[in-house]
């Protein structure tokens, strides 16, 4: 069982950077794959990035590969998403999520716990 709270969203100009943080609570945090998803108005929630329990394996959506970096600090129970070279199409509500899957997954239904989301708006 995990509770997640996102922070760090805001308004940024195209080409700028933001760092999102997800604070987790729960004794079993280290057992979860952690992921970031996003949802833009009128669109389905989509996968952004995921990191394994040990932080040694990461997976990214093609749309953010090379621009975003996911990391985790198990001691502090934090998962971060560093977003660089932001584009207007990155505008969305970003959600932190936790999964008990045995391997990394990119599907929404595979994640059991979700944060409330944080708004990221990228202006032209």
PDB file of C-alpha atoms in Angstrom:
ATOM      1  CA  UNK A   1       0.000   0.000   0.000  1.00  0.00           C
ATOM      2  CA  UNK A   2       1.411   3.345  -1.117  1.00  0.00           C
ATOM      3  CA  UNK A   3       0.227   6.941  -1.023  1.00  0.00           C
ATOM      4  CA  UNK A   4       1.654   9.323  -3.610  1.00  0.00           C
ATOM      5  CA  UNK A   5       1.792  13.118  -3.801  1.00  0.00           C
ATOM      6  CA  UNK A   6       3.169  14.992  -6.816  1.00  0.00           C
ATOM      7  CA  UNK A   7       4.704  18.455  -6.812  1.00  0.00           C
ATOM      8  CA  UNK A   8       6.762  20.710  -9.045  1.00  0.00           C
ATOM      9  CA  UNK A   9       4.321  21.445 -11.827  1.00  0.00           C
ATOM     10  CA  UNK A  10       3.877  24.906 -13.228  1.00  0.00           C
ATOM     11  CA  UNK A  11       4.085  27.169 -16.244  1.00  0.00           C
ATOM     12  CA  UNK A  12       7.217  27.218 -18.374  1.00  0.00           C
ATOM     13  CA  UNK A  13       8.162  28.514 -21.802  1.00  0.00           C
ATOM     14  CA  UNK A  14       9.005  26.144 -24.628  1.00  0.00           C
ATOM     15  CA  UNK A  15      12.587  24.963 -24.345  1.00  0.00           C
ATOM     16  CA  UNK A  16      12.599  25.330 -20.587  1.00  0.00           C
ATOM     17  CA  UNK A  17      12.835  22.750 -17.829  1.00  0.00           C
ATOM     18  CA  UNK A  18      10.829  21.517 -14.873  1.00  0.00           C
ATOM     19  CA  UNK A  19      11.517  18.909 -12.223  1.00  0.00           C
ATOM     20  CA  UNK A  20       8.551  16.981 -10.884  1.00  0.00           C
ATOM     21  CA  UNK A  21       8.753  15.133  -7.589  1.00  0.00           C
ATOM     22  CA  UNK A  22       6.618  12.351  -6.173  1.00  0.00           C
ATOM     23  CA  UNK A  23       6.666  11.744  -2.435  1.00  0.00           C
ATOM     24  CA  UNK A  24       5.618   8.256  -1.376  1.00  0.00           C
ATOM     25  CA  UNK A  25       4.543   6.819   1.938  1.00  0.00           C
ATOM     26  CA  UNK A  26       4.386   3.156   2.856  1.00  0.00           C
ATOM     27  CA  UNK A  27       6.764   0.472   4.064  1.00  0.00           C
ATOM     28  CA  UNK A  28       6.756  -1.418   0.768  1.00  0.00           C
ATOM     29  CA  UNK A  29       7.864   1.471  -1.461  1.00  0.00           C
ATOM     30  CA  UNK A  30      11.053  -0.305  -2.516  1.00  0.00           C
ATOM     31  CA  UNK A  31       9.041  -3.216  -3.944  1.00  0.00           C
ATOM     32  CA  UNK A  32       7.195  -1.092  -6.508  1.00  0.00           C
ATOM     33  CA  UNK A  33       7.936  -0.127 -10.034  1.00  0.00           C
ATOM     34  CA  UNK A  34       7.291   3.609 -10.262  1.00  0.00           C
ATOM     35  CA  UNK A  35       5.941   5.395 -13.274  1.00  0.00           C
ATOM     36  CA  UNK A  36       4.910   8.778 -14.584  1.00  0.00           C
ATOM     37  CA  UNK A  37       1.869   9.237 -16.798  1.00  0.00           C
ATOM     38  CA  UNK A  38       0.236  12.305 -18.281  1.00  0.00           C
ATOM     39  CA  UNK A  39      -3.169  13.279 -19.550  1.00  0.00           C
ATOM     40  CA  UNK A  40      -3.946  16.212 -21.807  1.00  0.00           C
ATOM     41  CA  UNK A  41      -7.455  17.640 -22.241  1.00  0.00           C
ATOM     42  CA  UNK A  42      -9.601  15.383 -24.406  1.00  0.00           C
ATOM     43  CA  UNK A  43      -6.987  12.625 -24.524  1.00  0.00           C
ATOM     44  CA  UNK A  44      -6.427   9.312 -22.776  1.00  0.00           C
ATOM     45  CA  UNK A  45      -3.892   9.004 -20.008  1.00  0.00           C
ATOM     46  CA  UNK A  46      -0.570   7.977 -21.539  1.00  0.00           C
ATOM     47  CA  UNK A  47       2.683   6.494 -20.339  1.00  0.00           C
ATOM     48  CA  UNK A  48       5.686   8.776 -19.907  1.00  0.00           C
ATOM     49  CA  UNK A  49       8.413   6.951 -17.971  1.00  0.00           C
ATOM     50  CA  UNK A  50       9.032   4.155 -15.472  1.00  0.00           C
ATOM     51  CA  UNK A  51      11.867   3.036 -13.197  1.00  0.00           C
ATOM     52  CA  UNK A  52      12.594  -0.346 -11.586  1.00  0.00           C
ATOM     53  CA  UNK A  53      12.740  -0.976  -7.849  1.00  0.00           C
ATOM     54  CA  UNK A  54      16.505  -0.541  -7.758  1.00  0.00           C
ATOM     55  CA  UNK A  55      16.605   2.400 -10.126  1.00  0.00           C
ATOM     56  CA  UNK A  56      18.860   0.567 -12.562  1.00  0.00           C
ATOM     57  CA  UNK A  57      16.338   0.132 -15.346  1.00  0.00           C
ATOM     58  CA  UNK A  58      14.301   2.897 -16.953  1.00  0.00           C
ATOM     59  CA  UNK A  59      11.790   3.036 -19.771  1.00  0.00           C
ATOM     60  CA  UNK A  60      10.533   6.072 -21.668  1.00  0.00           C
ATOM     61  CA  UNK A  61       7.843   6.868 -24.153  1.00  0.00           C
ATOM     62  CA  UNK A  62       9.258   7.693 -27.570  1.00  0.00           C
ATOM     63  CA  UNK A  63       7.819  11.193 -27.339  1.00  0.00           C
ATOM     64  CA  UNK A  64       9.984  12.099 -24.329  1.00  0.00           C
ATOM     65  CA  UNK A  65      13.067   9.937 -24.858  1.00  0.00           C
ATOM     66  CA  UNK A  66      16.221  11.997 -24.629  1.00  0.00           C
ATOM     67  CA  UNK A  67      14.437  14.896 -22.954  1.00  0.00           C
ATOM     68  CA  UNK A  68      13.008  13.434 -19.733  1.00  0.00           C
ATOM     69  CA  UNK A  69      14.815  11.510 -16.999  1.00  0.00           C
ATOM     70  CA  UNK A  70      13.169   9.462 -14.264  1.00  0.00           C
ATOM     71  CA  UNK A  71      14.978   8.607 -11.035  1.00  0.00           C
ATOM     72  CA  UNK A  72      14.184   7.328  -7.567  1.00  0.00           C
ATOM     73  CA  UNK A  73      15.632   7.625  -4.085  1.00  0.00           C
ATOM     74  CA  UNK A  74      14.340   4.729  -2.017  1.00  0.00           C
ATOM     75  CA  UNK A  75      15.813   6.050   1.225  1.00  0.00           C
ATOM     76  CA  UNK A  76      13.836   9.273   0.848  1.00  0.00           C
ATOM     77  CA  UNK A  77      10.884   7.596  -0.896  1.00  0.00           C
ATOM     78  CA  UNK A  78      11.026  10.024  -3.790  1.00  0.00           C
ATOM     79  CA  UNK A  79      10.564   9.624  -7.527  1.00  0.00           C
ATOM     80  CA  UNK A  80      11.556  12.508  -9.770  1.00  0.00           C
ATOM     81  CA  UNK A  81      10.961  13.377 -13.386  1.00  0.00           C
ATOM     82  CA  UNK A  82      13.434  15.851 -14.846  1.00  0.00           C
ATOM     83  CA  UNK A  83      11.903  17.420 -17.938  1.00  0.00           C
ATOM     84  CA  UNK A  84      14.145  19.329 -20.327  1.00  0.00           C
ATOM     85  CA  UNK A  85      13.554  20.926 -23.715  1.00  0.00           C
ATOM     86  CA  UNK A  86       9.856  21.149 -22.996  1.00  0.00           C
ATOM     87  CA  UNK A  87       7.410  21.517 -25.859  1.00  0.00           C
ATOM     88  CA  UNK A  88       3.828  22.821 -25.924  1.00  0.00           C
ATOM     89  CA  UNK A  89       2.652  19.271 -26.629  1.00  0.00           C
ATOM     90  CA  UNK A  90       4.026  18.256 -23.220  1.00  0.00           C
ATOM     91  CA  UNK A  91       1.235  20.262 -21.601  1.00  0.00           C
ATOM     92  CA  UNK A  92      -0.806  17.899 -19.428  1.00  0.00           C
ATOM     93  CA  UNK A  93      -1.584  16.811 -15.920  1.00  0.00           C
ATOM     94  CA  UNK A  94       1.253  14.550 -14.799  1.00  0.00           C
ATOM     95  CA  UNK A  95       0.578  11.620 -12.485  1.00  0.00           C
ATOM     96  CA  UNK A  96       2.908   9.535 -10.369  1.00  0.00           C
ATOM     97  CA  UNK A  97       1.955   5.859 -10.097  1.00  0.00           C
ATOM     98  CA  UNK A  98       3.119   2.653  -8.393  1.00  0.00           C
ATOM     99  CA  UNK A  99       2.900  -0.907  -9.692  1.00  0.00           C
ATOM    100  CA  UNK A 100       3.486  -4.320  -8.137  1.00  0.00           C
ATOM    101  CA  UNK A 101       4.110  -5.898 -11.538  1.00  0.00           C
ATOM    102  CA  UNK A 102       7.074  -8.255 -11.763  1.00  0.00           C
ATOM    103  CA  UNK A 103       8.508  -6.274 -14.649  1.00  0.00           C
ATOM    104  CA  UNK A 104       8.165  -2.742 -15.953  1.00  0.00           C
ATOM    105  CA  UNK A 105       4.819  -1.996 -17.529  1.00  0.00           C
ATOM    106  CA  UNK A 106       3.560   0.939 -19.555  1.00  0.00           C
ATOM    107  CA  UNK A 107      -0.180   0.323 -19.270  1.00  0.00           C
ATOM    108  CA  UNK A 108      -2.422   2.424 -17.052  1.00  0.00           C
ATOM    109  CA  UNK A 109      -4.389  -0.535 -15.670  1.00  0.00           C
ATOM    110  CA  UNK A 110      -1.205  -2.191 -14.399  1.00  0.00           C
ATOM    111  CA  UNK A 111      -0.604   0.563 -11.850  1.00  0.00           C
ATOM    112  CA  UNK A 112      -2.407   0.144  -8.553  1.00  0.00           C
ATOM    113  CA  UNK A 113      -1.728   3.474  -6.846  1.00  0.00           C
ATOM    114  CA  UNK A 114      -1.942   7.008  -8.201  1.00  0.00           C
ATOM    115  CA  UNK A 115      -1.251  10.520  -7.046  1.00  0.00           C
ATOM    116  CA  UNK A 116      -3.618  13.425  -7.581  1.00  0.00           C
ATOM    117  CA  UNK A 117      -1.594  14.884 -10.443  1.00  0.00           C
ATOM    118  CA  UNK A 118       0.248  18.130 -11.046  1.00  0.00           C
ATOM    119  CA  UNK A 119      -0.365  20.508 -13.945  1.00  0.00           C
ATOM    120  CA  UNK A 120       2.428  21.224 -16.416  1.00  0.00           C
ATOM    121  CA  UNK A 121       1.796  23.965 -18.955  1.00  0.00           C
ATOM    122  CA  UNK A 122       4.310  24.778 -21.682  1.00  0.00           C
ATOM    123  CA  UNK A 123       3.747  28.016 -23.565  1.00  0.00           C
ATOM    124  CA  UNK A 124       5.004  28.914 -27.028  1.00  0.00           C
TER     125      UNK A 124
END
